[in-house]
Amino acid sequence: MPKVTIDDIEIEVPDGTTILQAARMIGGEVVPPAMCYHSKLKTSGGYCRTCIVKVEKGSEKDPRPMPKPVPSCRTTVMDGMVVRNKTAPDIVEARAGIVEFLLINHPLDCPVCDQAGECDLQDLAYEHGKSHSRYDFQRRTFEKIDIGEHIKLHMTRCILCYRCVKTAEQITDGRVHGVIYRGDAAEISTYIQNVIDNDFSGNVIDVCPVGALTDRTFRFKSRVWFTKPVDAHRDCPKCSGQVRLWEKGGEVLRVTARKDKYGEVESFICNECRYDKKNASDWVIEGPSKVDRHSVIGANHYENSVLSATDDRQQTGLPHGKKVELGEGALNPNNIY
Amino acid sequence: MNVKIQFSEKALASVNEIIARYPADKKKSALIPVLHIAQAEFDGWLSAETMDYVASILEIKPIEVYEVASFYSMFNLKPVGKCLLEVCRTSSCWLMGAEDVVRFIENKLNIKEGETTADGKFTLKTVECLGACGYAPMLQVGDKFYEFLTLEKTEKIIDNLDSTGKRSTYNGWQTGKESEIIMNRVD
Amino acid sequence: MSKKLLLQHIDVPGINTYEVYRKQGGYKAVEKALKEMTADQILEEVKTSGLRGRGGAGFPTGMKWSFLAKPEGVARYLVCNADESEPGTFKDRYLMEKIPHLLIEGMIASSFALGANTAYIYIRGEYFYVHRILENAIKEAYANGWLGKNILGTGYDLDLYMQIGAGAYICGEETALLESLEGKRGNPRIKPPFPAVAGLWGRPTVVNNVETIAAVVPIINEGGANYANIGVGKSTGTKLISASGHINKPGVYEIELGLPVEEFIYSDQYCGGIRNGKELKAVVAGGSSVPILPKELILKTAAGEPRLMSYESLGDGGFQTGTMLGSGGFIVMDEDTSIVKNLYTFSRFYHHESCGQCSPCREGTGWMEKILKKIISGNGTLSDVDLLWDIQSKIEGKTICPLGEAAAWPVAAAIRHFRKEFEEYVTNPQNIVDVKHYYRVNNLAAV
Ligand SMILES: Cc1cc2nc3c(=O)[nH]c(=O)nc-3n(C[C@H](O)[C@H](O)[C@H](O)COP(=O)(O)O)c2cc1C
Ligand code: SF4
Ligand code: FES
Ligand code: FES
């Protein structure tokens, strides 16, 4: 079993482990952020570049450093490898650059976004980004569209992580959406008016790290932080039936898959569980979910950062680092503005 | 699927010849050449219907065709004028006056770059380096490269195209007999 | 007179036809390879020759071939990269147009050396008339028994097909090319695995440039050691240079590596000097992605040595004072050229050609283009120049494929060597805005 050292912490891991997985085994600060990788989706990762790390020593056999930063999600550990993440200032700087790239065309509409409070991009910007944007051109925008009766596509927010495409390809039995056009004109689309609909199509919502694909049956009903997540299950002939219910005052507002602390879906669920079982009586309640998100919900603060700008023209001069402490359940950026 | 369009016999023969170039389970590899044929067959652009038809021939999902067709700059997803005038705008051509060629065509045809003339005859497009840098400035019309352009030459080319009135799409897949092979580089 | 290995018969009338090509000694390398040599012997000759990839990266071809995995019972492929889309480069087109059988001959000998029974030539879609020439030449080769089953009675089978692209520079990147050949979007793959292990349809594949494959023919005919005697140091053999821009004689030239740059620019045998009696200002020596160098640094290295057309000499001084041989796309600019505007055409190109998979390239290339556009339209500020520098540094080395670097390097080099010009653009915009043709003398209307 190869041994790898990440930010001066050594760990022994099974053959074939990636640097990212090894870092997750160590846990804490050494774990690079990952926006496009999803361990349950084959060939995922490598696109967003947020997880890049520095390989100072390739392996015991070939100790040469790697010439460029590598995506930790797609790089396999070698015995004797020495990796730097947080402890390499150039990686920290490079990552801030990646975050900036991901944000220059992002609408920064967190206050009105369904995903706010459970958005990986929001967390990323808060933890790894800089306080203001240097981009002073018009942002790319797209019309919101409904793809089917359950899913809303808000392409403007998409970071092209390819997760939903891989989910549709690997989890469902007929992919009708994909990435069309190229470069910064690339978009997630069905191209012609087409409906994403089959038993497992709803999972594209859960794998989306931002608010580009959202559950139409939940939209505008409630902000995430007003709802209370509980884990529940039912005997489902199609899927594991292990879900997370988001409820408010005893009412089930939304059903999602359970996600781990890295935002990864633990097990994919079917559309029946997701959309058709909205009574508490449909479910065996296990208890409150342990939502272990690193920033927004867990730490109970909302960062007044570049991500919370409501206006595209409002680029600079946003105070950074102002933490707003709010009472439980009142974590609402709408209140800040 | 309700497919109404159909390749001509000649085109279909080419399509089948192309498919045979790949292992039997790798039909999808024929997609790009087949889209070229489709574009030449069906009015110089790829409608959703055309792409669905190609998908059915290659036994792939329609989205796989849309993804590919929208990636490559030679595929037109919207109708274009009969003659698509593509002027290279990259470094070497720019150094040699490509901007003047573009401006000249704009004035002559009374359209802006990216537009089509009212009579639907010409569409003007600027494109990236076409590998004619040493023969700059240059203009591609369908399968022809016009090189060492001057303004007079450009004018003649356009007038000529105007009078023949033929559609100038890339001419699909021309394997043809030797006698059919024509040099299409126009100096 | 410099030795020619690829283009020596280029002026023979009808050399594009099989008969004439054969009469000039064509297909001898295939005869020799298939009848007298083993695959390993050919590989050894290629290694001895010191041949380096002519597509841009300059990777030793023999080494690349020796990495090819050879699992039992799995087909392997040779794929020729004829995508040629790097601005300033048009040599592959020239070679395929004028002497297509040289490429086919190289494909056969190389496929035999690699143990491939199927090979593809992936050619960019826009080269329509070249498609026909190639298709025809392939037909002729089949008809004369150089392709197909049991070639020359040796038991060796080879099928060679042409595949066409459809307008995407990124398909020149070898893994994007393979994706495209599989009928997909031209998205570069994340490596490893490398094509030598898992390439076309997941099978071991070698991808080589047109010129690299053509060079295998003289290597087999004359021997690797003789090939290695030509050139200078680790830059062995000859190279096709595509010369364009403000010179008297643009075109494709075959040079012996090691030729002084000054001779290449000013000699009548090559570029014939700067047109209209102007002064040289700058050169992009190896295709749009390599760093631009001002006159002083392209003619002489920082140490004052004459700069030579070789991998090492052009690279001398690193990116501070040197550049790269790249694909050999040699773009010459005279004294009246706006370096900033030329850079804008490059940045617009890379923005247009980014596949969009990875965030630094997808977002960064467009951002750089926008800033440059702002600067050339007279609305830039000094901080825009610094921002441009910072953005290119944040793209470089962080992307999936080298298009990121290709987009970053020209920006870095232009600012490094011509910062004054950028500053003039932002501090004196009036000059530029008012006089549209301020930096352009190429006013065709006046000619
Ligand atoms: C963005 C990009 C574009 C490229 N374009 C070409 C090209 O048009 N032709 C080419 O031969 N190589 C091109 N290359 C280099 C290929 O990836 C590859 O290195 C080459 O085909 C290998 O052949 P060689 O070793 O014979 O040079 C490109 C590389 C990159 C990153
Ligand atoms: S660097 Fe650019 S072209 Fe290469 S994979 Fe990334 S987005 Fe695509
Ligand atoms: S998570 Fe590794 S590149 Fe996106
Ligand atoms: S720059 Fe115009 S053809 Fe190359």
Coordinates of C-alpha atoms in Angstrom, one line a residue, chain A:
Chain A
M1 CA 0.0 0.0 0.0
P2 CA 1.5 3.4 -1.1
K3 CA 2.3 6.0 1.5
V4 CA 1.6 9.7 0.6
T5 CA 2.3 12.9 2.5
I6 CA -0.1 15.7 2.1
D7 CA 0.7 19.0 3.8
D8 CA 3.2 17.2 6.0
I9 CA 0.7 14.5 7.1
E10 CA 1.5 11.0 6.1
I11 CA -1.1 8.4 5.3
E12 CA -1.1 4.9 3.9
V13 CA -3.8 4.3 1.3
P14 CA -5.0 1.4 -1.0
D15 CA -3.5 1.2 -4.5
G16 CA -5.3 3.3 -7.0
T17 CA -6.4 6.0 -4.4
T18 CA -6.4 9.5 -5.8
I19 CA -4.7 12.4 -4.0
L20 CA -8.2 13.9 -3.3
Q21 CA -9.4 10.6 -1.7
A22 CA -6.3 10.3 0.3
A23 CA -6.7 13.9 1.5
R24 CA -10.3 13.1 2.5
M25 CA -9.1 10.2 4.5
I26 CA -6.9 12.6 6.5
G27 CA -9.7 15.1 6.6
G28 CA -9.8 18.7 7.7
E29 CA -7.7 21.5 6.2
V30 CA -5.7 19.3 3.8
V31 CA -8.8 18.4 1.7
P32 CA -8.8 20.4 -1.5
P33 CA -12.2 21.7 -2.6
A34 CA -13.8 19.8 -5.5
M35 CA -16.6 21.2 -7.7
C36 CA -16.7 18.7 -10.6
Y37 CA -15.5 15.4 -9.2
H38 CA -18.1 13.0 -7.8
S39 CA -16.9 9.7 -6.7
K40 CA -20.0 7.8 -7.8
L41 CA -19.7 9.1 -11.4
K42 CA -17.2 7.4 -13.6
T43 CA -14.8 9.8 -15.5
S44 CA -15.9 12.8 -13.4
G45 CA -13.5 15.4 -12.3
G46 CA -10.6 17.2 -14.0
Y47 CA -12.7 20.1 -15.4
C48 CA -13.1 22.8 -12.7
R49 CA -9.4 22.7 -11.6
T50 CA -10.3 23.9 -8.0
C51 CA -8.8 20.8 -6.5
I52 CA -5.3 21.4 -8.0
V53 CA -2.4 20.6 -5.7
K54 CA 1.4 20.7 -6.0
V55 CA 3.3 17.4 -6.2
E56 CA 6.7 18.1 -4.8
K57 CA 8.0 14.6 -5.1
G58 CA 6.5 12.2 -7.6
S59 CA 7.3 9.0 -5.8
E60 CA 10.0 7.1 -4.1
K61 CA 11.1 5.6 -7.4
D62 CA 10.9 8.8 -9.4
P63 CA 11.3 11.7 -6.9
R64 CA 11.1 14.4 -9.5
P65 CA 8.4 17.0 -8.8
M66 CA 5.6 17.3 -11.3
P67 CA 6.1 20.3 -13.5
K68 CA 2.6 21.7 -13.2
P69 CA -0.1 21.7 -10.5
V70 CA -2.2 18.5 -10.9
P71 CA -6.0 17.9 -10.4
S72 CA -6.0 15.9 -7.1
C73 CA -9.3 14.3 -8.1
R74 CA -7.7 12.6 -11.2
T75 CA -4.2 11.9 -10.0
T76 CA -3.4 8.6 -8.5
V77 CA -1.1 8.4 -5.4
M78 CA 2.3 6.8 -5.8
D79 CA 4.3 5.4 -3.0
G80 CA 6.5 8.2 -1.5
M81 CA 4.6 11.0 -3.1
V82 CA 4.8 14.4 -1.4
V83 CA 1.8 16.7 -2.0
R84 CA 1.2 20.3 -0.9
N85 CA -2.2 21.9 -0.8
K86 CA -2.8 24.6 1.8
T87 CA 0.8 24.7 2.7
A88 CA 1.8 25.8 -0.8
P89 CA 1.2 29.6 -1.2
D90 CA 1.3 29.3 -5.0
I91 CA -1.5 26.7 -4.9
V92 CA -3.6 28.9 -2.7
E93 CA -3.0 31.8 -5.1
A94 CA -3.7 29.7 -8.2
R95 CA -6.9 28.4 -6.6
A96 CA -8.1 31.9 -5.9
G97 CA -7.5 32.5 -9.6
I98 CA -9.7 29.5 -10.5
V99 CA -12.4 30.7 -8.2
E100 CA -12.3 34.1 -9.8
F101 CA -12.6 32.4 -13.3
L102 CA -15.6 30.5 -12.1
L103 CA -17.2 33.6 -10.8
I104 CA -16.7 36.1 -13.6
N105 CA -19.7 34.9 -15.5
H106 CA -21.7 33.8 -12.5
P107 CA -24.7 36.0 -11.9
L108 CA -24.1 36.4 -8.1
D109 CA -27.7 36.2 -7.5
C110 CA -27.4 34.2 -4.2
P111 CA -30.1 36.2 -2.5
V112 CA -32.7 34.9 -4.9
C113 CA -31.2 31.5 -5.6
D114 CA -32.7 28.3 -4.4
Q115 CA -29.4 26.8 -3.9
A116 CA -28.2 29.5 -1.5
G117 CA -27.3 27.8 1.8
E118 CA -26.3 24.6 0.1
C119 CA -24.2 25.8 -2.8
D120 CA -20.7 24.5 -3.3
L121 CA -19.7 27.6 -5.2
Q122 CA -20.8 29.8 -2.4
D123 CA -18.7 27.8 0.0
L124 CA -15.8 27.8 -2.4
A125 CA -15.9 31.5 -2.9
Y126 CA -16.1 32.1 0.8
E127 CA -13.2 29.8 1.7
H128 CA -10.9 30.2 -1.3
G129 CA -11.8 33.3 -3.2
K130 CA -10.9 36.9 -3.1
S131 CA -13.1 39.7 -1.9
H132 CA -13.9 41.5 -5.1
S133 CA -14.1 40.8 -8.8
R134 CA -11.8 42.4 -11.3
Y135 CA -14.1 41.6 -14.2
D136 CA -15.8 44.7 -15.6
F137 CA -17.5 43.3 -18.6
Q138 CA -21.0 42.2 -19.2
R139 CA -21.7 38.8 -17.8
R140 CA -23.0 35.9 -19.9
T141 CA -26.7 35.3 -19.4
F142 CA -29.2 32.8 -20.5
E143 CA -32.9 32.5 -20.2
K144 CA -34.2 30.2 -17.5
I145 CA -36.0 27.2 -18.9
D146 CA -38.1 24.4 -17.7
I147 CA -37.0 21.0 -18.7
G148 CA -39.9 18.8 -17.9
E149 CA -42.4 19.4 -15.1
H150 CA -39.9 18.8 -12.4
I151 CA -36.6 20.5 -13.3
K152 CA -35.7 24.2 -13.8
L153 CA -32.5 25.0 -15.7
H154 CA -30.9 28.3 -14.9
M155 CA -27.9 28.0 -17.2
T156 CA -26.5 31.4 -16.2
R157 CA -25.4 29.8 -12.9
C158 CA -23.9 26.7 -14.4
I159 CA -20.1 26.1 -14.0
L160 CA -20.0 23.3 -16.5
C161 CA -18.9 20.6 -14.1
Y162 CA -20.4 17.9 -16.4
R163 CA -21.8 16.1 -13.4
C164 CA -25.4 16.2 -14.6
V165 CA -24.4 14.9 -18.0
K166 CA -22.5 12.0 -16.5
T167 CA -25.4 11.3 -14.2
A168 CA -27.8 11.2 -17.1
E169 CA -25.4 9.0 -19.0
Q170 CA -24.6 6.6 -16.2
I171 CA -27.6 6.6 -13.9
T172 CA -30.6 7.1 -16.2
D173 CA -31.5 5.0 -19.3
G174 CA -31.7 7.8 -21.8
R175 CA -29.7 11.0 -21.9
V176 CA -31.5 13.8 -23.6
H177 CA -29.4 16.7 -22.4
G178 CA -25.7 17.5 -22.8
V179 CA -23.2 20.2 -23.4
I180 CA -23.7 22.1 -26.6
Y181 CA -21.6 24.8 -28.3
R182 CA -18.1 25.3 -27.1
G183 CA -15.7 27.5 -25.1
D184 CA -17.5 30.1 -23.0
A185 CA -20.5 29.7 -25.1
A186 CA -20.9 26.1 -24.0
E187 CA -24.2 25.4 -22.3
I188 CA -26.1 22.6 -20.7
S189 CA -29.1 22.0 -23.0
T190 CA -31.5 19.6 -24.6
Y191 CA -30.9 21.7 -27.8
I192 CA -34.5 21.3 -28.9
Q193 CA -37.4 21.6 -26.5
N194 CA -37.1 18.3 -24.9
V195 CA -38.1 16.9 -21.6
I196 CA -35.8 15.2 -19.2
D197 CA -37.9 12.5 -17.8
N198 CA -37.2 9.0 -16.7
D199 CA -37.2 7.2 -13.4
F200 CA -33.9 8.6 -12.2
S201 CA -33.7 11.9 -14.0
G202 CA -34.2 13.9 -10.8
N203 CA -30.7 13.0 -9.6
V204 CA -29.3 15.7 -11.9
I205 CA -30.6 18.2 -9.4
D206 CA -28.8 16.7 -6.5
V207 CA -25.4 16.4 -8.3
C208 CA -25.5 20.0 -9.4
P209 CA -23.0 21.9 -7.2
V210 CA -24.7 25.2 -7.9
G211 CA -28.3 26.4 -8.4
A212 CA -28.3 25.7 -12.2
L213 CA -30.6 22.7 -11.9
T214 CA -33.3 23.0 -9.3
D215 CA -36.4 21.2 -8.2
R216 CA -39.4 23.0 -9.6
T217 CA -41.7 21.4 -7.1
F218 CA -39.7 23.1 -4.4
R219 CA -38.9 26.5 -5.9
F220 CA -39.9 29.5 -4.0
K221 CA -41.7 27.5 -1.4
S222 CA -39.0 28.2 1.2
R223 CA -35.4 29.1 1.7
V224 CA -33.2 26.2 2.6
W225 CA -32.4 27.6 6.0
F226 CA -36.1 27.6 7.0
T227 CA -36.4 24.0 6.4
K228 CA -35.3 21.2 8.7
P229 CA -33.6 18.2 7.1
V230 CA -34.4 14.8 8.5
D231 CA -33.2 11.4 7.2
A232 CA -35.9 9.0 6.3
H233 CA -36.5 5.8 4.3
R234 CA -39.1 3.8 2.7
D235 CA -39.3 0.4 1.0
C236 CA -38.8 1.4 -2.6
P237 CA -38.8 -1.1 -5.4
K238 CA -36.7 1.1 -7.6
C239 CA -34.1 2.7 -5.4
S240 CA -32.6 2.4 -2.0
G241 CA -35.4 4.6 -0.6
Q242 CA -32.9 6.4 1.6
V243 CA -33.6 10.0 1.4
R244 CA -33.5 13.4 3.1
L245 CA -36.7 15.2 3.8
W246 CA -36.7 18.9 4.0
E247 CA -39.7 19.9 6.2
K248 CA -41.2 22.9 7.7
G249 CA -43.9 22.7 10.3
G250 CA -44.4 19.0 9.7
E251 CA -44.9 19.5 6.0
V252 CA -42.5 17.8 3.5
L253 CA -41.4 20.5 1.1
R254 CA -38.8 18.6 -0.8
V255 CA -37.2 15.2 -1.0
T256 CA -33.5 14.8 -2.0
A257 CA -30.8 12.2 -1.9
R258 CA -28.6 12.3 1.2
K259 CA -25.3 14.0 0.6
D260 CA -22.1 13.6 2.5
K261 CA -20.0 16.4 3.8
Y262 CA -18.3 16.8 0.4
G263 CA -21.6 17.4 -1.2
E264 CA -21.7 14.0 -2.9
V265 CA -24.9 12.1 -3.2
E266 CA -24.7 9.0 -1.0
S267 CA -27.2 6.9 -3.0
F268 CA -29.2 8.0 -6.0
I269 CA -33.0 8.0 -5.6
C270 CA -35.8 7.5 -8.0
N271 CA -38.3 10.1 -9.1
E272 CA -41.2 8.5 -7.3
C273 CA -39.4 9.0 -4.0
R274 CA -38.4 12.5 -5.0
Y275 CA -41.6 13.9 -6.4
D276 CA -44.5 11.7 -5.4
K277 CA -43.9 11.0 -1.7
K278 CA -44.5 14.3 0.0
N279 CA -46.4 13.1 3.0
A280 CA -44.5 12.5 6.2
S281 CA -46.6 9.3 6.5
D282 CA -44.9 7.9 3.3
W283 CA -41.7 7.7 5.3
V284 CA -40.0 6.1 8.2
I285 CA -38.3 9.0 9.9
E286 CA -34.8 8.2 11.2
G287 CA -34.0 11.6 12.8
P288 CA -32.5 14.9 12.1
S289 CA -29.8 14.8 9.3
K290 CA -26.3 15.5 10.3
V291 CA -25.7 18.3 7.8
D292 CA -22.0 18.8 7.9
R293 CA -21.4 21.6 5.5
H294 CA -18.3 23.5 6.0
S295 CA -19.7 27.0 5.8
V296 CA -23.1 28.4 5.2
I297 CA -25.4 26.2 7.1
G298 CA -23.0 24.5 9.5
A299 CA -21.1 27.5 10.6
N300 CA -24.2 29.5 10.8
H301 CA -22.9 32.6 9.1
Y302 CA -23.5 34.3 5.9
E303 CA -20.5 35.8 4.2
N304 CA -20.8 39.3 2.9
S305 CA -18.6 38.5 0.0
V306 CA -18.5 38.9 -3.7
L307 CA -21.1 36.1 -4.0
S308 CA -23.7 38.1 -2.3
A309 CA -23.8 41.0 -4.7
T310 CA -27.2 41.3 -6.1
D311 CA -26.4 43.6 -8.9
D312 CA -24.1 42.8 -11.8
R313 CA -22.8 46.3 -11.9
Q314 CA -21.9 46.2 -8.3
Q315 CA -18.4 44.9 -8.7
T316 CA -16.2 46.5 -6.3
G317 CA -16.2 48.0 -2.9
L318 CA -17.9 45.2 -1.1
P319 CA -16.6 44.9 2.4
H320 CA -15.1 41.5 2.9
G321 CA -15.1 39.4 5.9
K322 CA -18.0 40.9 7.6
K323 CA -19.7 38.0 9.3
V324 CA -23.3 38.2 10.2
E325 CA -24.4 36.2 13.1
L326 CA -28.0 35.2 13.0
G327 CA -30.2 33.2 15.1
E328 CA -31.0 29.6 14.2
G329 CA -33.2 29.4 11.2
A330 CA -32.9 33.0 10.3
L331 CA -29.9 32.6 8.1
N332 CA -31.2 34.6 5.2
P333 CA -29.2 36.8 2.9
N334 CA -32.3 38.6 1.9
N335 CA -32.2 40.2 5.3
I336 CA -28.7 41.5 4.8
Y337 CA -29.6 43.5 1.8

